[in-house]
Coordinates of C-alpha atoms in Angstrom, one line a residue:
Chain A
M18 CA 89.2 114.2 71.5
I19 CA 92.6 113.5 70.0
H20 CA 94.4 112.9 73.4
L21 CA 91.4 110.5 74.4
A22 CA 92.1 108.6 71.2
I23 CA 95.8 108.5 72.0
I24 CA 95.1 107.2 75.5
I25 CA 92.5 104.5 74.2
A26 CA 95.1 103.4 71.5
L27 CA 97.8 103.0 74.1
A28 CA 95.3 101.0 76.5
I29 CA 94.4 98.7 73.5
A30 CA 98.1 98.3 72.6
V31 CA 98.9 97.1 76.2
I32 CA 95.9 94.8 76.2
V33 CA 97.1 93.2 72.9
L34 CA 100.6 92.8 74.4
V35 CA 99.3 91.0 77.3
R36 CA 97.0 88.8 75.4
R37 CA 99.9 87.8 73.0
E38 CA 101.9 87.1 76.2
L39 CA 104.6 89.6 75.0
I40 CA 104.5 91.2 78.3
Q41 CA 104.0 89.7 81.7
I42 CA 100.8 90.8 83.5
D43 CA 102.7 90.4 86.9
L44 CA 105.6 92.6 86.1
S45 CA 104.6 95.7 84.3
F46 CA 100.9 95.7 83.7
P47 CA 99.9 97.4 87.1
W48 CA 102.2 100.3 86.2
L49 CA 100.8 100.5 82.5
A50 CA 97.4 100.3 83.8
A51 CA 98.2 103.2 86.4
L52 CA 99.6 105.3 83.2
V53 CA 96.5 104.6 81.1
I54 CA 94.1 105.4 84.0
L55 CA 96.0 108.6 85.0
G56 CA 95.9 109.5 81.2
L57 CA 92.1 109.2 81.1
L58 CA 91.7 111.1 84.6
S59 CA 94.0 113.9 83.5
T60 CA 91.5 114.8 80.8
Q61 CA 89.2 116.1 83.6
P62 CA 90.2 119.5 85.1
V63 CA 88.5 118.7 88.2
F64 CA 90.8 115.7 89.0
V65 CA 93.9 117.7 87.9
E66 CA 93.0 120.5 90.3
W67 CA 92.4 118.1 93.1
L68 CA 95.7 116.2 92.4
A69 CA 97.6 119.5 92.4
A70 CA 96.0 120.6 95.6
Q71 CA 97.0 117.1 97.2
L72 CA 100.5 117.6 96.3
G73 CA 100.8 121.2 97.0
I74 CA 101.8 122.0 93.5
L75 CA 100.7 125.4 92.2
Y76 CA 100.6 124.9 88.6
A77 CA 98.0 122.2 88.1
P78 CA 99.4 120.4 84.9
I79 CA 102.7 119.8 86.5
A80 CA 101.0 117.5 89.0
V81 CA 100.1 115.2 86.1
V82 CA 103.6 115.2 84.9
F83 CA 105.0 114.5 88.5
V84 CA 102.7 111.5 89.1
T85 CA 103.7 110.3 85.5
I86 CA 107.3 110.5 86.5
F87 CA 106.7 108.5 89.7
I88 CA 104.7 105.8 87.8
L89 CA 107.7 105.5 85.1
F90 CA 110.0 105.3 87.9
G91 CA 108.1 102.4 89.6
L92 CA 107.9 100.7 86.2
L93 CA 111.7 101.0 85.6
T94 CA 112.4 99.6 88.9
V95 CA 110.1 96.7 88.5
L96 CA 111.8 95.9 85.3
L97 CA 115.3 96.3 86.6
I98 CA 114.6 93.9 89.4
G99 CA 113.0 91.5 86.9
Y100 CA 116.0 91.7 84.7
T101 CA 118.3 91.1 87.5
R102 CA 116.7 88.2 88.5
L103 CA 116.5 86.8 85.1
R104 CA 120.2 87.3 84.9
M105 CA 121.0 85.6 88.0
R106 CA 118.8 82.6 87.0
Q107 CA 120.6 82.4 83.7
I108 CA 124.1 82.3 85.4
R109 CA 122.8 79.6 87.9
L110 CA 121.4 77.6 84.9
V111 CA 124.7 77.9 82.9
R112 CA 126.7 76.9 86.0
Q113 CA 124.4 73.8 86.6
I114 CA 124.6 72.7 82.9
A115 CA 128.4 73.1 83.1
A116 CA 128.7 71.2 86.3
M117 CA 126.8 68.4 84.6
E118 CA 129.0 68.3 81.6
L119 CA 132.2 68.5 83.5
D120 CA 131.3 65.9 86.0
R121 CA 130.8 63.6 83.2
Q122 CA 134.1 64.3 81.6
E123 CA 135.8 64.0 85.0
Q124 CA 134.2 60.8 85.5
A125 CA 135.6 59.6 82.3
L126 CA 139.2 61.0 83.0
R127 CA 139.4 59.1 86.3
E128 CA 138.1 55.9 84.7
S129 CA 140.7 56.3 82.0
S130 CA 143.4 57.1 84.2
G131 CA 142.3 54.2 86.9
T132 CA 141.8 56.5 89.7
Chain B
M21 CA 165.2 77.2 93.9
S22 CA 162.7 74.8 92.2
T23 CA 159.4 73.9 93.8
V24 CA 158.4 70.3 93.9
I25 CA 154.6 70.1 93.7
R26 CA 153.8 66.7 95.0
P27 CA 150.5 65.8 93.0
A28 CA 149.5 63.4 95.8
D29 CA 149.3 66.3 98.3
N30 CA 148.1 69.0 95.9
R31 CA 145.6 68.3 93.0
I32 CA 145.8 71.1 90.7
L33 CA 143.4 72.1 88.1
V34 CA 144.5 74.6 85.4
F35 CA 141.8 76.4 83.6
I36 CA 142.1 78.2 80.4
P37 CA 139.3 80.6 79.4
S38 CA 139.0 81.0 75.7
F39 CA 137.1 83.2 73.2
G40 CA 138.3 83.0 69.7
D41 CA 141.7 81.7 70.9
G42 CA 141.3 78.1 69.8
R43 CA 144.6 77.4 68.5
S44 CA 146.7 79.2 71.1
A45 CA 144.5 77.7 74.0
S46 CA 145.6 74.3 72.8
L47 CA 149.2 75.3 72.7
V48 CA 148.9 76.6 76.1
A49 CA 147.3 73.3 77.3
D50 CA 150.1 71.4 75.8
E51 CA 152.6 73.7 77.5
V52 CA 150.9 73.3 80.8
R53 CA 150.9 69.6 80.6
Q54 CA 154.6 69.6 79.8
A55 CA 155.3 72.0 82.7
L56 CA 153.0 70.3 85.2
P57 CA 152.2 66.7 84.0
E58 CA 150.2 65.8 87.0
A59 CA 147.8 68.9 86.6
V60 CA 144.3 68.5 85.2
V61 CA 143.7 71.2 82.4
L62 CA 140.3 72.5 81.7
I63 CA 139.6 74.7 78.8
I64 CA 136.4 76.8 78.9
D65 CA 135.3 77.9 75.4
D66 CA 133.2 81.1 76.3
G67 CA 130.9 80.9 73.2
S68 CA 133.6 81.0 70.4
P69 CA 132.5 80.6 67.0
E70 CA 131.8 76.9 66.0
G71 CA 135.1 75.0 65.1
D72 CA 137.5 77.3 67.0
I73 CA 138.5 74.5 69.3
A74 CA 138.9 71.0 67.9
E75 CA 136.9 68.3 69.4
E76 CA 140.1 66.1 69.3
G77 CA 143.6 67.2 69.9
H78 CA 142.9 70.4 71.9
G79 CA 145.5 69.3 74.5
A80 CA 143.3 69.6 77.6
H81 CA 141.9 67.0 79.7
L82 CA 138.4 68.7 80.0
L83 CA 136.8 70.9 77.4
L84 CA 133.6 72.8 78.1
R85 CA 131.8 74.8 75.5
L86 CA 129.4 77.5 76.7
V87 CA 126.6 78.2 73.9
D88 CA 127.0 81.9 74.3
N89 CA 129.6 84.5 75.6
F90 CA 128.8 84.8 79.3
G91 CA 132.1 86.5 80.4
L92 CA 135.2 85.7 82.3
G93 CA 133.3 86.0 85.7
V94 CA 130.8 83.1 84.7
C95 CA 133.8 81.0 83.5
T96 CA 135.8 81.6 86.7
H97 CA 132.6 80.4 88.6
V98 CA 132.4 77.3 86.5
A99 CA 136.1 76.4 87.2
I100 CA 135.8 77.2 90.8
D101 CA 132.6 75.1 91.0
H102 CA 134.4 72.3 89.5
M103 CA 137.5 72.6 91.8
L104 CA 135.3 72.3 94.8
R105 CA 133.2 69.5 93.6
H106 CA 136.1 67.2 92.6
G107 CA 138.6 67.8 95.5
Y108 CA 141.2 69.9 93.7
D109 CA 143.4 71.8 96.1
I110 CA 144.5 74.5 93.7
L111 CA 142.9 76.3 91.0
V112 CA 145.3 78.0 88.4
R113 CA 144.0 80.4 85.8
I114 CA 146.3 81.1 82.8
D115 CA 145.1 83.0 79.7
A116 CA 144.7 81.4 76.4
D117 CA 146.7 83.8 74.2
G118 CA 150.0 82.5 75.4
Q119 CA 151.1 85.6 77.2
H120 CA 151.6 83.8 80.6
P121 CA 154.5 81.2 80.7
G122 CA 153.5 77.8 81.7
E123 CA 156.6 77.0 83.5
E124 CA 155.8 79.7 85.9
I125 CA 152.8 78.0 87.3
A126 CA 155.0 76.1 89.8
S127 CA 156.3 79.4 91.3
L128 CA 152.7 80.6 91.3
C129 CA 151.6 77.8 93.4
R130 CA 154.5 77.8 95.8
P131 CA 153.1 80.2 98.4
I132 CA 149.8 78.1 98.7
V133 CA 151.6 74.8 98.8
E134 CA 153.8 76.1 101.6
G135 CA 150.7 77.4 103.4
R136 CA 151.7 81.1 103.2
A137 CA 148.9 82.3 100.9
D138 CA 145.3 81.6 99.7
V139 CA 145.5 83.5 96.5
V140 CA 148.7 84.2 94.6
V141 CA 148.8 86.6 91.7
G142 CA 151.3 86.6 88.9
S143 CA 152.1 90.3 88.6
R144 CA 153.5 91.1 85.2
L145 CA 156.7 92.8 85.4
N146 CA 157.0 94.0 82.0
H147 CA 153.3 95.1 81.6
D148 CA 154.2 98.8 81.6
E149 CA 156.4 98.4 78.4
E150 CA 153.4 98.0 76.2
G151 CA 150.0 99.8 75.5
S152 CA 149.0 103.2 75.0
L153 CA 149.4 106.0 77.5
L154 CA 145.6 105.9 78.2
R155 CA 145.9 102.2 78.9
T156 CA 148.7 102.9 81.2
L157 CA 146.9 105.6 83.1
V158 CA 143.7 103.4 83.6
K159 CA 145.8 100.5 84.7
R160 CA 147.5 102.8 87.4
Y161 CA 144.1 104.1 88.4
Y162 CA 142.9 100.4 88.9
N163 CA 145.9 99.7 91.0
L164 CA 145.5 103.1 93.0
V165 CA 141.9 102.4 93.8
A166 CA 142.3 98.8 94.6
S167 CA 145.1 99.7 97.2
A168 CA 143.0 102.3 98.7
A169 CA 140.1 99.9 99.1
T170 CA 142.1 97.2 100.6
G171 CA 144.5 99.2 102.7
G172 CA 147.4 98.6 100.7
R173 CA 146.9 94.9 100.3
A174 CA 145.9 94.5 96.8
P175 CA 148.5 93.2 94.5
K176 CA 150.4 95.5 92.3
D177 CA 148.7 94.1 89.2
V178 CA 145.1 93.8 89.9
N179 CA 144.3 93.1 86.1
S180 CA 146.6 90.0 85.8
G181 CA 144.8 86.9 84.3
F182 CA 147.4 84.7 85.9
F183 CA 146.5 83.5 89.5
A184 CA 146.1 80.7 91.7
L185 CA 143.6 80.1 94.6
N186 CA 143.1 77.4 97.1
R187 CA 139.9 75.9 98.1
E188 CA 139.2 78.2 101.0
A189 CA 139.7 81.2 98.5
G190 CA 137.4 79.5 95.9
R191 CA 134.7 78.9 98.6
K192 CA 134.7 82.6 99.6
I193 CA 135.1 84.1 96.3
N194 CA 132.4 81.8 94.8
G195 CA 129.9 83.2 97.3
R196 CA 129.8 86.6 95.3
L197 CA 128.8 87.2 91.7
L198 CA 131.8 88.0 89.3
E199 CA 131.8 90.5 86.7
R200 CA 132.5 90.0 83.0
F201 CA 136.0 90.8 83.6
P202 CA 136.5 89.8 87.0
E203 CA 140.3 90.1 87.9
P204 CA 140.2 93.6 89.9
Q205 CA 137.1 92.6 91.6
M206 CA 138.4 89.2 92.7
F207 CA 141.7 90.3 94.2
I208 CA 139.9 93.2 96.1
L209 CA 137.3 90.7 97.4
A210 CA 139.9 88.4 98.5
C211 CA 141.7 91.1 100.4
R212 CA 138.5 92.5 102.0
L213 CA 137.3 88.8 102.7
G214 CA 140.6 88.3 104.9
L215 CA 142.3 85.9 102.4
R216 CA 146.1 85.8 102.5
M217 CA 147.5 87.3 99.4
A218 CA 150.8 86.8 97.7
E219 CA 152.4 87.9 94.5
V220 CA 154.9 86.4 92.1
G221 CA 156.6 88.5 89.4
I222 CA 156.4 87.1 85.9
S223 CA 157.6 88.3 82.5
Q224 CA 154.7 88.4 80.0
R225 CA 155.4 87.1 76.6
E226 CA 153.9 88.4 73.3
R227 CA 150.4 87.4 72.4
E228 CA 150.5 84.2 70.2
S229 CA 147.4 84.6 68.6
G230 CA 144.0 86.4 68.8
R231 CA 143.5 89.9 69.8
S232 CA 142.4 91.6 73.1
T233 CA 138.7 91.4 73.7
L234 CA 139.0 94.6 75.4
N235 CA 137.7 97.2 72.8
L236 CA 136.8 100.7 73.8
L237 CA 133.4 99.9 74.8
H238 CA 134.2 96.9 76.9
A239 CA 136.9 98.9 78.6
A240 CA 134.4 101.7 79.3
R241 CA 132.1 99.2 80.7
M242 CA 134.8 97.6 82.7
F243 CA 135.8 100.9 84.0
Y244 CA 132.3 101.8 85.2
R245 CA 131.7 98.5 86.7
F246 CA 135.0 98.6 88.5
N247 CA 134.1 101.9 90.1
M248 CA 130.6 100.9 91.0
F249 CA 131.9 97.6 92.4
V250 CA 134.5 99.5 94.7
L251 CA 131.8 101.9 95.7
N252 CA 129.3 99.1 96.5
E253 CA 132.2 97.3 98.6
L254 CA 132.9 100.6 100.6
M255 CA 129.3 101.1 101.3
R256 CA 128.9 97.3 102.5
G257 CA 131.9 97.7 104.9
A258 CA 134.5 95.3 105.7
G259 CA 133.8 91.9 103.8
R260 CA 132.3 88.8 105.6

């Protein structure tokens, strides 16, 4: 029952974060949802045995660990791509604002020097 | 032999990146204006504390303050953007700490003015005389790797912050995203993009004020990023 309570608590935490717009639903939510679902299903021995059989893993609980790592890797990749895009946008924005300010100063410079 | 840079033929933009070097940046700007009166001097304040560079009397023609510290790579992009948008023929970068002599700018620009080069690096002749053994070893590593990645075409001093480039070089280099400490990356890129390189030997002076922003953490990050950049370039193949 404790493990179920932990999984439900995590699920509630994710929902609260999404509702408060602290995490974006398009980026990380599918992966977090997958973790929660995996967590719930992994309490069922039948599912764990089936998963291990599908993956060809002899020791069944390792199958859950394997899938968890895969999901975390997917989540990390999505976040890294998001971070990179954000950084690129930030740099483009800085360059655009800098260009506007320098254009203004260059114009004033040319006017003052009569060119 | 003196070089006459004819302002009518070659519009020069000198950019001085500054972070906490407000006073010495102004002194460098004054020195550049004396050495090359027709050049336009741009100071880019990369997120220094407020009041580091005075609004009036800073010595430059143009002053840009960034709201945060974005790194030399972004500052270089901004300077190249301005160069390309406003028809400058040559962009010169000179550091704000006063280590690069302003009177050497004419020598630096000469190969470009004479049509012999697209990028000219001011290689520091006396740089090995200072710094710790570790610093010297790291510097030699950079030069070795840069030389290997460019078939020997890289300048001897790939970390020099004193360089000049023409519009063609600006266009090509601006097409790639520059790192926080972009010097080795820029020179390696320039070689691999087929740009003509030249070097001019200069004597570095003592730092007038401020201190190096290169602490151990930055140096480690820079070292890591340099190696990742070279690896990435080698995997990409020859530059396009």
